mmCIF file of C-alpha atoms in Angstrom:
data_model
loop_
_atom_site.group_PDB
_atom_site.id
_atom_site.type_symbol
_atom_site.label_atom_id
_atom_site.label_comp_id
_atom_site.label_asym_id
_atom_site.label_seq_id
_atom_site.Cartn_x
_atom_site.Cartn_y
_atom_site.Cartn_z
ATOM 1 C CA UNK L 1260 51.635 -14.193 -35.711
ATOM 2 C CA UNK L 1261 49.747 -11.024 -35.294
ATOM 3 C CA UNK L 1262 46.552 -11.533 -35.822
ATOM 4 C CA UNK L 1263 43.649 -9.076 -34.539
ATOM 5 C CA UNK L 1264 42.573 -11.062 -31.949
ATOM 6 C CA UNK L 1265 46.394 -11.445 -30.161
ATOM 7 C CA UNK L 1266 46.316 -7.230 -30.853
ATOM 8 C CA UNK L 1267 42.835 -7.038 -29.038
ATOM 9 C CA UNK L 1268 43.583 -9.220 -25.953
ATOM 10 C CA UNK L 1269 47.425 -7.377 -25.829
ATOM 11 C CA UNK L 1270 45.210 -4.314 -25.783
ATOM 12 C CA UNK L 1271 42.853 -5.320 -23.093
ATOM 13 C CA UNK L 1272 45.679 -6.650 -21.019
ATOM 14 C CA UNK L 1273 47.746 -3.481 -20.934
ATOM 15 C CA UNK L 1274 44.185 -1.490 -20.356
ATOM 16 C CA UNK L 1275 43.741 -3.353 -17.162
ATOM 17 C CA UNK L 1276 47.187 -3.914 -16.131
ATOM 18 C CA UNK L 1277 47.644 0.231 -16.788
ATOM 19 C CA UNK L 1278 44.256 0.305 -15.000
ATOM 20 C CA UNK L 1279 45.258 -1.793 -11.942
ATOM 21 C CA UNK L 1280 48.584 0.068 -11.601
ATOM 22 C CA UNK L 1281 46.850 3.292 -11.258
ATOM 23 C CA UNK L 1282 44.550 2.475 -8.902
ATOM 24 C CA UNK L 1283 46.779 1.018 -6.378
ATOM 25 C CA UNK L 1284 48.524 4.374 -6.803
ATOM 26 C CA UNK L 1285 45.552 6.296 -5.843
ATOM 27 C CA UNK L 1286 44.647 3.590 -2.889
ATOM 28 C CA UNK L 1287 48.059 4.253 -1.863
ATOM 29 C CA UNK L 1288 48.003 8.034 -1.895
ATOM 30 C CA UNK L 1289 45.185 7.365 0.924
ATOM 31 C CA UNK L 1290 48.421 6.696 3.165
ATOM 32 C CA UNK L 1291 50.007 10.252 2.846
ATOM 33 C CA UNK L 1292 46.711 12.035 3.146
ATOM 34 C CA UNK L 1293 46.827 13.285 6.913
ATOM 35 C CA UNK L 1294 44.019 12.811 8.580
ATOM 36 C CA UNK L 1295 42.828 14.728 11.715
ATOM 37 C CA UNK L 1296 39.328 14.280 12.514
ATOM 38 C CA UNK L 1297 37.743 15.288 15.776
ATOM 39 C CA UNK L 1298 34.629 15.865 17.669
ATOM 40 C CA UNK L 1299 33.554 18.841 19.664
ATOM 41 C CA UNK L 1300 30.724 17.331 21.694
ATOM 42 C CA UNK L 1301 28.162 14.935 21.992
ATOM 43 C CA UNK L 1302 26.014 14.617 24.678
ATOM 44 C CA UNK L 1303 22.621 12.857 25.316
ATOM 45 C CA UNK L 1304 19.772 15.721 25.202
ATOM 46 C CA UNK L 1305 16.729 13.243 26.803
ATOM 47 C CA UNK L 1306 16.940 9.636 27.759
ATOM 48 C CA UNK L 1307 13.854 7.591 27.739
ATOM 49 C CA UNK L 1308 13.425 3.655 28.458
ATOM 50 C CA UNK L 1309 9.903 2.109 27.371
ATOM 51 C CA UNK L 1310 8.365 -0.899 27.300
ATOM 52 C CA UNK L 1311 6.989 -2.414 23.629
ATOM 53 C CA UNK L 1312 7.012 -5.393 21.026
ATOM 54 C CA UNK L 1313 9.721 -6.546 18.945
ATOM 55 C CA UNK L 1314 6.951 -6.532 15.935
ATOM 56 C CA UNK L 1315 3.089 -6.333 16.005
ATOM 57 C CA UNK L 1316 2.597 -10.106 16.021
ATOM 58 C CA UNK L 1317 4.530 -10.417 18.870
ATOM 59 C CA UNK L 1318 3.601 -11.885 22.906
ATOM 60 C CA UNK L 1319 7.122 -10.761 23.626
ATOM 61 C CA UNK L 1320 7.454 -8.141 25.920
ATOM 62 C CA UNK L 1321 10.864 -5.696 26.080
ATOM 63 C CA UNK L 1322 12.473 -2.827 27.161
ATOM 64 C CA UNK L 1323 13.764 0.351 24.486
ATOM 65 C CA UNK L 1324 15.777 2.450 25.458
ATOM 66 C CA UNK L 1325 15.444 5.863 23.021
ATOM 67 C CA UNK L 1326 18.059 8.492 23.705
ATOM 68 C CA UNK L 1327 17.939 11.974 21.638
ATOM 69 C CA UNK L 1328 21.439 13.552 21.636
ATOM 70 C CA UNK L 1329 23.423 16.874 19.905
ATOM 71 C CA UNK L 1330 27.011 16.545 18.363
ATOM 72 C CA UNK L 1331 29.282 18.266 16.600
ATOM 73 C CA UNK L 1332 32.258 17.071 14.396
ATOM 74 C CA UNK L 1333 34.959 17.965 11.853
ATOM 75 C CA UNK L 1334 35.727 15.159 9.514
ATOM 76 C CA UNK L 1335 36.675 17.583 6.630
ATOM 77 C CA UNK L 1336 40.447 15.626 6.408
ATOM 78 C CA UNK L 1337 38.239 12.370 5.611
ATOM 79 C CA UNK L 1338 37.179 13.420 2.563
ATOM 80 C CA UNK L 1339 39.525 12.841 -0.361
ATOM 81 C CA UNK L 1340 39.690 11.741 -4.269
ATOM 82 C CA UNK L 1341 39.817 8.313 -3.314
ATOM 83 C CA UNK L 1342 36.483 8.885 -0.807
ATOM 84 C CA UNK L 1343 33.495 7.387 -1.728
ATOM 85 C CA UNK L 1344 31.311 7.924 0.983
ATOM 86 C CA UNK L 1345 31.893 8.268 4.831
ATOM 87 C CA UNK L 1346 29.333 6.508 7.254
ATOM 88 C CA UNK L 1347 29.173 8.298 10.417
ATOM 89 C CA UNK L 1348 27.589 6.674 13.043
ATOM 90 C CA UNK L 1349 26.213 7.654 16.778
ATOM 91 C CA UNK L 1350 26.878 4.032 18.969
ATOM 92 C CA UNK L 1351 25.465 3.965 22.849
ATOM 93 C CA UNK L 1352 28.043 1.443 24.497
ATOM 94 C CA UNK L 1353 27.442 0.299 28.421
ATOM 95 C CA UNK L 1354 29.061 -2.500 30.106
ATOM 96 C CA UNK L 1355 27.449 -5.570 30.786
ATOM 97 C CA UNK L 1356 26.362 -6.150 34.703
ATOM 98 C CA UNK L 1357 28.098 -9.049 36.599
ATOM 99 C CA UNK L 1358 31.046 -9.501 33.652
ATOM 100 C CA UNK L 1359 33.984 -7.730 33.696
ATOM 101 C CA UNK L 1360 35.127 -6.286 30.412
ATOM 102 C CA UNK L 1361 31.958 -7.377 28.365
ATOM 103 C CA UNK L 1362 30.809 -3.871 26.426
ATOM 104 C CA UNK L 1363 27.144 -3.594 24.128
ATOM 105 C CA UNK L 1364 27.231 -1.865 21.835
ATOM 106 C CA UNK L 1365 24.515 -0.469 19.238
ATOM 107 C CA UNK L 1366 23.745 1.744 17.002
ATOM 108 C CA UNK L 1367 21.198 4.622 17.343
ATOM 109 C CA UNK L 1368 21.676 6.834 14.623
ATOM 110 C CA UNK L 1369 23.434 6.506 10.984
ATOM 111 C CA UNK L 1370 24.639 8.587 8.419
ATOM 112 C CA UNK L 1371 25.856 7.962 4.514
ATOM 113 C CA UNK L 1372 27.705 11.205 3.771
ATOM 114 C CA UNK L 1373 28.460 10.659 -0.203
ATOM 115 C CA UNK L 1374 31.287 12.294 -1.890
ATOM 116 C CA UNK L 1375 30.209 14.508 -4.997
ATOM 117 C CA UNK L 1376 31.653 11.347 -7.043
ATOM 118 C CA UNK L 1377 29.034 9.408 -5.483
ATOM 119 C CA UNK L 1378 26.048 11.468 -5.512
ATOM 120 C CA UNK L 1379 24.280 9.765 -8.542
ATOM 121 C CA UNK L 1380 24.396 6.221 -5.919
ATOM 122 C CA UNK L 1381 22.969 7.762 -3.418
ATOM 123 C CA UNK L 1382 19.268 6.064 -2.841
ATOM 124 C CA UNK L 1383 17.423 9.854 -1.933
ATOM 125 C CA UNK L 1384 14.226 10.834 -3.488
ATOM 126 C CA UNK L 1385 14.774 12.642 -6.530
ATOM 127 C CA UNK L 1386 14.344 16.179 -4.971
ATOM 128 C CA UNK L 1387 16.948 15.455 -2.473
ATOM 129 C CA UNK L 1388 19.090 14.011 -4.919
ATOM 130 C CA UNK L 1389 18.847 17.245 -7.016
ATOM 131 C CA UNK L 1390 19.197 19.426 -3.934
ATOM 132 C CA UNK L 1391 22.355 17.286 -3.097
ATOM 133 C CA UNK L 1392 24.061 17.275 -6.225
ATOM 134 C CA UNK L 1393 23.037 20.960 -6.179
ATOM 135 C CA UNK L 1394 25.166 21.711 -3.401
ATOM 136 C CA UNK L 1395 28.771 20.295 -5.060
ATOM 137 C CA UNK L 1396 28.330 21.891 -8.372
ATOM 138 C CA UNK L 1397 31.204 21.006 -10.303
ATOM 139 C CA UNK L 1398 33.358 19.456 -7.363
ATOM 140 C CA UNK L 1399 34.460 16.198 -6.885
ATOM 141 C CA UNK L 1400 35.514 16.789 -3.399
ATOM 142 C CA UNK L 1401 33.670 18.098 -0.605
ATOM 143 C CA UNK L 1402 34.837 18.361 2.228
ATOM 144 C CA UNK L 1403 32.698 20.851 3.946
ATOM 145 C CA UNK L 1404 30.346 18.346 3.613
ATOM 146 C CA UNK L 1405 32.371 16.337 7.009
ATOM 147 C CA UNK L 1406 31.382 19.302 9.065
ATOM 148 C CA UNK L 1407 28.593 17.854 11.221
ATOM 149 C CA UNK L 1408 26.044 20.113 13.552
ATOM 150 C CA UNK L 1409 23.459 18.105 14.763
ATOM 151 C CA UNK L 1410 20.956 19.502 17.919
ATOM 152 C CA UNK L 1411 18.118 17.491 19.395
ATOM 153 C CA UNK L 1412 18.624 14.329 17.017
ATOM 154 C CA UNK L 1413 16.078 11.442 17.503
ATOM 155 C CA UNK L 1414 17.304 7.909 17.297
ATOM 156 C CA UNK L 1415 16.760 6.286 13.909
ATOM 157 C CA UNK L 1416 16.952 2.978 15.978
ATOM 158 C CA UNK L 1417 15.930 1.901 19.610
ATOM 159 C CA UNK L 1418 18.402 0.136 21.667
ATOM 160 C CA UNK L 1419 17.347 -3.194 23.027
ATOM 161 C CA UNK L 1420 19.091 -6.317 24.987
ATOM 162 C CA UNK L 1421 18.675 -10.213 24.194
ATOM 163 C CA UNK L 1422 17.493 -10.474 27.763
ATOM 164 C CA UNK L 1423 14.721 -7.110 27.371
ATOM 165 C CA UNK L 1424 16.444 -5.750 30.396
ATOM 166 C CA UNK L 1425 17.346 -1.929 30.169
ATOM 167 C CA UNK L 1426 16.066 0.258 32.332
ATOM 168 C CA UNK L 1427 18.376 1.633 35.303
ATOM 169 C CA UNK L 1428 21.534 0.561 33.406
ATOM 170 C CA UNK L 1429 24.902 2.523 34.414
ATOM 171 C CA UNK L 1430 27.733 3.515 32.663
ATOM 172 C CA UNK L 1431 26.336 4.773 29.548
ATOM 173 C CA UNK L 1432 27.958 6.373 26.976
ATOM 174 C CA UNK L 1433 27.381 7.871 23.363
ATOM 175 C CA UNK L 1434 30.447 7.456 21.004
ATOM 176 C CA UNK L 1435 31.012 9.041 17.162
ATOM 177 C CA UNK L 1436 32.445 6.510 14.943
ATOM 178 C CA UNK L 1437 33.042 6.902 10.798
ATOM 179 C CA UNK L 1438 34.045 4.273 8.530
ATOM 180 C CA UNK L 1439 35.319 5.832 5.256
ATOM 181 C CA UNK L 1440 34.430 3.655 2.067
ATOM 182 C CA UNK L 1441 36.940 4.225 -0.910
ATOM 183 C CA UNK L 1442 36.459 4.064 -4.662
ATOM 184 C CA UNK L 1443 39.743 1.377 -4.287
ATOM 185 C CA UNK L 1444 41.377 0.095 -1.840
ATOM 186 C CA UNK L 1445 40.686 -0.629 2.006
ATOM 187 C CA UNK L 1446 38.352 0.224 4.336
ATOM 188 C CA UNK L 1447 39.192 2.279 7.336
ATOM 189 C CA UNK L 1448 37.432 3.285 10.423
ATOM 190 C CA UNK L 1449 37.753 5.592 13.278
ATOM 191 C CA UNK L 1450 40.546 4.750 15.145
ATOM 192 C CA UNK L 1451 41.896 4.836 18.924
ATOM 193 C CA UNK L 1452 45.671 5.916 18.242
ATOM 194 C CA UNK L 1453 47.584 7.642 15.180
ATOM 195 C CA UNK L 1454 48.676 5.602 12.421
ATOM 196 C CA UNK L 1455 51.421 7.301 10.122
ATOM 197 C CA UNK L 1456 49.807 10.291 9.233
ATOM 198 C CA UNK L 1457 46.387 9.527 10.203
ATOM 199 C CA UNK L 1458 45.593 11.020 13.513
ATOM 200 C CA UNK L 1459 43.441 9.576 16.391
ATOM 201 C CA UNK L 1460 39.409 10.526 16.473
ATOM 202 C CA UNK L 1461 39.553 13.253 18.874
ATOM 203 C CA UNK L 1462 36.890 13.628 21.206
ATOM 204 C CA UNK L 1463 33.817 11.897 20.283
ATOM 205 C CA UNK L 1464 32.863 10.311 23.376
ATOM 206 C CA UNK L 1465 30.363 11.758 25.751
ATOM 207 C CA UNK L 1466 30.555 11.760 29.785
ATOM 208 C CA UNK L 1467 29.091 8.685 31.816
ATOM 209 C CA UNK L 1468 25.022 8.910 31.833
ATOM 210 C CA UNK L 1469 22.762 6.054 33.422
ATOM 211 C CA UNK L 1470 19.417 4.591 31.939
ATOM 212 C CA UNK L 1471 16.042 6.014 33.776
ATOM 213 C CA UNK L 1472 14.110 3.478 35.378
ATOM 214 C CA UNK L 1473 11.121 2.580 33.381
ATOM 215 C CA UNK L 1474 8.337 5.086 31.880
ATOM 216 C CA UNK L 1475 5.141 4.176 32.714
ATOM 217 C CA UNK L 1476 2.946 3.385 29.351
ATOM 218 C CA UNK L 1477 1.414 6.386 27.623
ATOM 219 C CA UNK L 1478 -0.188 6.218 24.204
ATOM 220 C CA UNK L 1479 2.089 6.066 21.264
ATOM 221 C CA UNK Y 1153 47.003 -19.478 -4.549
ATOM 222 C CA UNK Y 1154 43.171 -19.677 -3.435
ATOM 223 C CA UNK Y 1155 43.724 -22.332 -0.691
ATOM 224 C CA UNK Y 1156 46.656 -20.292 0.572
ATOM 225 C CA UNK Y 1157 44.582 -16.988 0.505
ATOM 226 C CA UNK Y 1158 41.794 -19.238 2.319
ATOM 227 C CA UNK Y 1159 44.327 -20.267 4.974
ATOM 228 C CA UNK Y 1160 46.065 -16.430 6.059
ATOM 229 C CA UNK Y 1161 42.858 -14.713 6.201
ATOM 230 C CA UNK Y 1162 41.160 -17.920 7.832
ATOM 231 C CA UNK Y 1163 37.696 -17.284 5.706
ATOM 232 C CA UNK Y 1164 36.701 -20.103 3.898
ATOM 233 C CA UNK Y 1165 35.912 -17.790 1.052
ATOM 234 C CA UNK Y 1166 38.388 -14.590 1.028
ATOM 235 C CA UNK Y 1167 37.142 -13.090 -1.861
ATOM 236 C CA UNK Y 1168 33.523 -12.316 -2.743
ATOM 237 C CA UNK Y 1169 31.579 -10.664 -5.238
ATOM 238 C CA UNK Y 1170 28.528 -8.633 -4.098
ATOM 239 C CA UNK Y 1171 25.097 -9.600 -5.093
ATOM 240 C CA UNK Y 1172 22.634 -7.188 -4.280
ATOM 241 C CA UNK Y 1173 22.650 -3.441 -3.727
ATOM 242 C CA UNK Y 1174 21.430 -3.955 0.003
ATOM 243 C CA UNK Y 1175 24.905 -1.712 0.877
ATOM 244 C CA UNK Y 1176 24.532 0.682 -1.761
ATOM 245 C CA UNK Y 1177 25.614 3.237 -2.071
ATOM 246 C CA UNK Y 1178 29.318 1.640 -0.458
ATOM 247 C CA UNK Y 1179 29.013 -1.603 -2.505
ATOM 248 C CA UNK Y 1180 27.212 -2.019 -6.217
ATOM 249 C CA UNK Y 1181 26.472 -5.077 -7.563
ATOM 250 C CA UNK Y 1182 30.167 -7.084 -9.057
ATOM 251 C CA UNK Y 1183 32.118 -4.945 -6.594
ATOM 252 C CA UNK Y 1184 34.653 -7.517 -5.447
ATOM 253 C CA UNK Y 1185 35.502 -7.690 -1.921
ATOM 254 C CA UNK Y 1186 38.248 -8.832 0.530
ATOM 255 C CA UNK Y 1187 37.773 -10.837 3.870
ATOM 256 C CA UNK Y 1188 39.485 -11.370 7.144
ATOM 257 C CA UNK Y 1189 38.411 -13.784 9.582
ATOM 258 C CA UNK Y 1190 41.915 -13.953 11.838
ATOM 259 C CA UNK Y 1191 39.957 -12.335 13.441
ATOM 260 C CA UNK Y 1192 37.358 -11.210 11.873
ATOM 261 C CA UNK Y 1193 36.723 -7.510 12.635
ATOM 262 C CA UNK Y 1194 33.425 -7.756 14.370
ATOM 263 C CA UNK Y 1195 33.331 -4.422 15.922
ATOM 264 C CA UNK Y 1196 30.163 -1.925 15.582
ATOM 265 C CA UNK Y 1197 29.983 -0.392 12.292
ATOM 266 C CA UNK Y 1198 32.065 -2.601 10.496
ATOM 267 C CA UNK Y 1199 31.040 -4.436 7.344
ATOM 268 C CA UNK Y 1200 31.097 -8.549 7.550
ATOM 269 C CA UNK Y 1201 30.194 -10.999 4.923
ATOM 270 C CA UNK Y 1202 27.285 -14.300 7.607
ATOM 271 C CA UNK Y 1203 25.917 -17.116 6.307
ATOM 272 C CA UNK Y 1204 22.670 -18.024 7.768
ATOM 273 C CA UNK Y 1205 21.933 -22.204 8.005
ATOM 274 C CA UNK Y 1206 20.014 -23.211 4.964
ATOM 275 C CA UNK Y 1207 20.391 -20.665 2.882
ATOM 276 C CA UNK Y 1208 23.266 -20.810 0.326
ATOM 277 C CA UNK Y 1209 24.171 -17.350 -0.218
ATOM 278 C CA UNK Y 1210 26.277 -15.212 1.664
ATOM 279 C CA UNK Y 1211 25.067 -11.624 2.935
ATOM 280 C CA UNK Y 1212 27.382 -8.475 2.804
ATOM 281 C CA UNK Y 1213 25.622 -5.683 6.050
ATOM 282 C CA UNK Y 1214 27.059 -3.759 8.477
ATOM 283 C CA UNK Y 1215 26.835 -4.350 12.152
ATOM 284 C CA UNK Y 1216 24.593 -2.525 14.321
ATOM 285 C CA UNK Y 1217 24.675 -4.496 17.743
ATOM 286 C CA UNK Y 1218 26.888 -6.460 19.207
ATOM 287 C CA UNK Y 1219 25.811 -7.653 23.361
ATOM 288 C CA UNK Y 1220 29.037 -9.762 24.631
ATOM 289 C CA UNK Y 1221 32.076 -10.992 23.803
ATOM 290 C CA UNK Y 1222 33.990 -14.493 22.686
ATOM 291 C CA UNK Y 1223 32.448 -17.250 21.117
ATOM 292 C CA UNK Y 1224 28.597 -16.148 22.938
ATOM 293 C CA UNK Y 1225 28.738 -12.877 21.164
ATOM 294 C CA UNK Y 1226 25.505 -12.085 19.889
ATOM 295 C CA UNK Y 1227 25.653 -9.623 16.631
ATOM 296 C CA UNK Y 1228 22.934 -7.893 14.860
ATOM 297 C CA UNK Y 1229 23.545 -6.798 11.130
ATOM 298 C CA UNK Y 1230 21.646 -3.914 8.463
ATOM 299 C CA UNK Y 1231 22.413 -3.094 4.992
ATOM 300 C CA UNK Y 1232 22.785 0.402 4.818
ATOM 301 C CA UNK Y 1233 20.110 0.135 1.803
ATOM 302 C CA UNK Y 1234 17.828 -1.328 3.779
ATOM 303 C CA UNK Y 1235 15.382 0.475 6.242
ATOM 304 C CA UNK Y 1236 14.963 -2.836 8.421
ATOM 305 C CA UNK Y 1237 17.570 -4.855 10.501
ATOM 306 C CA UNK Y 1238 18.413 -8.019 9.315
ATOM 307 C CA UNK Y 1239 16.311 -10.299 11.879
ATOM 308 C CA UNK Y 1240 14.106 -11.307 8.933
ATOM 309 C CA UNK Y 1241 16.867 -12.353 6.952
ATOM 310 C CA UNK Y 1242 17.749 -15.006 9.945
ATOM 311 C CA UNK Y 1243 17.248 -18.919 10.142
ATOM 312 C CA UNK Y 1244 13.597 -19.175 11.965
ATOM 313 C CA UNK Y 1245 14.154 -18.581 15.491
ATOM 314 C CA UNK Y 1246 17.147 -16.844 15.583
ATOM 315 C CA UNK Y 1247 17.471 -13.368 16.633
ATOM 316 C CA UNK Y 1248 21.449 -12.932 16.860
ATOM 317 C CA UNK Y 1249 24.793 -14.449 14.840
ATOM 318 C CA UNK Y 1250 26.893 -15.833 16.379
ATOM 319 C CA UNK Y 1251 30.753 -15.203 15.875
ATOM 320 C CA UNK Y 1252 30.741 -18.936 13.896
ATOM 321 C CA UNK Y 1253 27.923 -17.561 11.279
ATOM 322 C CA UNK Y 1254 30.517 -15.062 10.130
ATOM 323 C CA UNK Y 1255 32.579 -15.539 6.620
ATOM 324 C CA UNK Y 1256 34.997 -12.705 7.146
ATOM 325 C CA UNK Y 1257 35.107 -9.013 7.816
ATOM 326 C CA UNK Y 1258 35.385 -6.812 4.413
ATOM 327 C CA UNK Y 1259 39.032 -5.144 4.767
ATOM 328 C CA UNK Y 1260 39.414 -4.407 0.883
ATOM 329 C CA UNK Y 1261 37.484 -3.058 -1.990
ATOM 330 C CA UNK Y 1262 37.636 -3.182 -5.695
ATOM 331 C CA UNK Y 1263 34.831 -1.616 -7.925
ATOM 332 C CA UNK Y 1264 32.827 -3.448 -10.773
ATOM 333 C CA UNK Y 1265 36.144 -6.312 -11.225
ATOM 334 C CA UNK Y 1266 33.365 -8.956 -10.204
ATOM 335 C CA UNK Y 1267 30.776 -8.391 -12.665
ATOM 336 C CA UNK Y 1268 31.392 -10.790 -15.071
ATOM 337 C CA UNK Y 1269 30.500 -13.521 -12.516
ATOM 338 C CA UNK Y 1270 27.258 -11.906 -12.437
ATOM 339 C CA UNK Y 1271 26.870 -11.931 -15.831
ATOM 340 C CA UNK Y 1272 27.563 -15.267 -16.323
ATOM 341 C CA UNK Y 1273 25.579 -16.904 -13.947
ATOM 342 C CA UNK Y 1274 22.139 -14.513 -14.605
ATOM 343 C CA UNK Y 1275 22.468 -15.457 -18.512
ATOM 344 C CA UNK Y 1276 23.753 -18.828 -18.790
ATOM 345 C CA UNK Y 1277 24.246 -19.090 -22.609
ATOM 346 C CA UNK Y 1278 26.856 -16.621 -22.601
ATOM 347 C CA UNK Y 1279 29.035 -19.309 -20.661
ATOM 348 C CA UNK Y 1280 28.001 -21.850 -23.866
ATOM 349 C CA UNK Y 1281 28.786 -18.915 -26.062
ATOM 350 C CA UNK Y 1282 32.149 -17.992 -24.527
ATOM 351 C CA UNK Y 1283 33.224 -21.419 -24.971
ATOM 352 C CA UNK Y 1284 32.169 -21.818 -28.436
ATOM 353 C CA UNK Y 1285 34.085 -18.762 -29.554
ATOM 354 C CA UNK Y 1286 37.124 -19.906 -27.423
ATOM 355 C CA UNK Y 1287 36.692 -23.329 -29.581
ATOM 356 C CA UNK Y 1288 36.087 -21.445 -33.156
ATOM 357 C CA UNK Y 1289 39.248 -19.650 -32.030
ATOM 358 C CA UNK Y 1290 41.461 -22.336 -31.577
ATOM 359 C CA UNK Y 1291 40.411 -23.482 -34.910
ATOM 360 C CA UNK Y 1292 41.190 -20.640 -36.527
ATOM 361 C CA UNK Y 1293 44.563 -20.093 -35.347
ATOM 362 C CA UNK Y 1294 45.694 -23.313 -36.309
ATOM 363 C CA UNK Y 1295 47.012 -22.155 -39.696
#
């Protein structure tokens, strides 16, 4: 009855059984990894609301809102075997005016921290790529890499509202988030309470700040 | 087993394989992916799988904006491999999705599984010769 082919798919079977079984092990092993991630500060260094175009072509006329900010973080604990990259990202969140409980939300600012296991994905130019790779030699892990000092950061993005109303709006606030991405398993995010061993984000948010009114136009 | 998958997670497709390397370096192409759409998470920052009207294939980005809440929320998405938000990638006219344009919020992650799929569909003869082998096979093993 044994004939190659039954010996080749019993092979192949037990290979990805055997692989399965050992990488629910390691997606499990996420669960009694403490975690204990905080932030020192983040605050908003200049806040700026200006008038422009969605895109060149465009008779639409709305209001940006660019805010610069500093932050610091520890997210050291994040970074495990089964890490694959942590995106850390800088959100400005404000309630809506006139509706109760209605928060916006957007991004401002983004970053893909790669494990060492995940350098060669990374989409850097090649120097970078060198220089990052550089940095880990011979680790897998690296956590030091989850220490974040950031001073005077400009907004990769510009914060905008369907209705192109900013300007003057209250209640502002910057918040950290991460969302860790694993090599198996699920995806996790910051989170507002501890779960098992994984603690709550600590700190992260920054104190109340309102919108200026708008800037008159100057050449950009 | 599909059905039932399609019914607890409420996503009419709870499994997907990714496409395109738009969310590189978190997702390759044939990375396999699981949904949830009871809710779907549709927080900032988290990764969910839109359709857009007309346009059969399903996107994998993150969200960047989200202005309201309940059925008028208004989301925009990015890949994280892409330098531009994803208003290009919309139906003509439309600037936001809408909580109903969403498939299902990625929860779960398994690398490279999906692949084959890929494979299969980019080069069609290996379908053809996959069968054919099956077939000599079963031939064969008659003794």
């Amino acid at each position: 009855m044994f004939n190659s082919l039954n010996r080749i798919q019993n092979t192949f079977g037990f290979f990805t059984t055997v692989a399965f079984v050992l990488a629910s092990f390691i997606a499990l092993s996420d669960f009694v990894t403490p975690r204990a991630p905080s932030a020192g500060t983040i605050v908003p260094e200049s806040v700026q609301v200006v008038k422009g175009r969605p895109h060149y072509y465009s008779s639409k006329k709305e209001e940006y809102a660019i805010v610069k900010f500093s932050l610091d973080a520890s997210l050291e604990s994040l970074f495990t075997w089964n890490t694959k990259q942590v995106f850390v990202y800088v959100t400005v969140e404000w309630p809506e005016p006139g509706a109760d409980n209605v928060t916006n939300s957007a991004v401002i600012w983004d970053q893909i921290i790669t494990s060492p296991s995940a350098d060669h994905l990374s989409n850097l130019s090649p120097v970078a790529l060198r220089k990052l790779k550089r940095s880990a030699e011979g680790k897998s892990i690296d956590p030091s890499r989850g220490k974040l000092k950031i001073k005077n950061q400009k907004p990769k993005y510009q914060i905008t509202h369907p209705t192109g109303k900013l300007a003057e709006a209250e209640d502002v606030r910057l918040r950290l988030h991460y969302s860790v991405q694993p090599w198996f398993g699920i995806l996790t995010f910051d989170q507002e309470s501890d779960i098992g061993l994984w603690k709550a984000f600590k700190g992260g948010v920054s104190e109340l700040f309102k919108l200026p009114a708008l800037k008159k136009k100057t050449t950009t | 087993m599909w059905k039932g998958l399609s019914v607890i997670t409420a996503s009419p497709s709870p499994i997907v394989v990714v496409l395109s390397g738009s969310m590189e370096p978190a997702f390759q192409r044939g990375d396999l992916l699981f949904l949830w759409n009871n809710p779907a998470p549709d927080h900032v920052g988290s990764v969910v799988v839109y359709e857009v009207k007309d346009k059969p294939i399903p996107i994998v980005h993150r969200i960047v904006r989200k202005f309201g809440t309940g059925p008028d929320t208004k989301l925009l998405t990015k890949g994280d491999n892409n330098n531009a938000d994803d208003t290009e990638l919309f139906a003509k006219g439309q600037d936001y999705l809408g909580p109903d344009d969403i498939i299902g919020g990625v929860v779960g992650y398994i690398p490279f599984v999906g692949y084959v799929t890929i494979l299969l569909s980019e080069y069609p003869w290996l379908k053809t010769a996959m069968l054919g082998l099956m077939g000599l096979l079963v031939i064969l093993q008659r003794e």
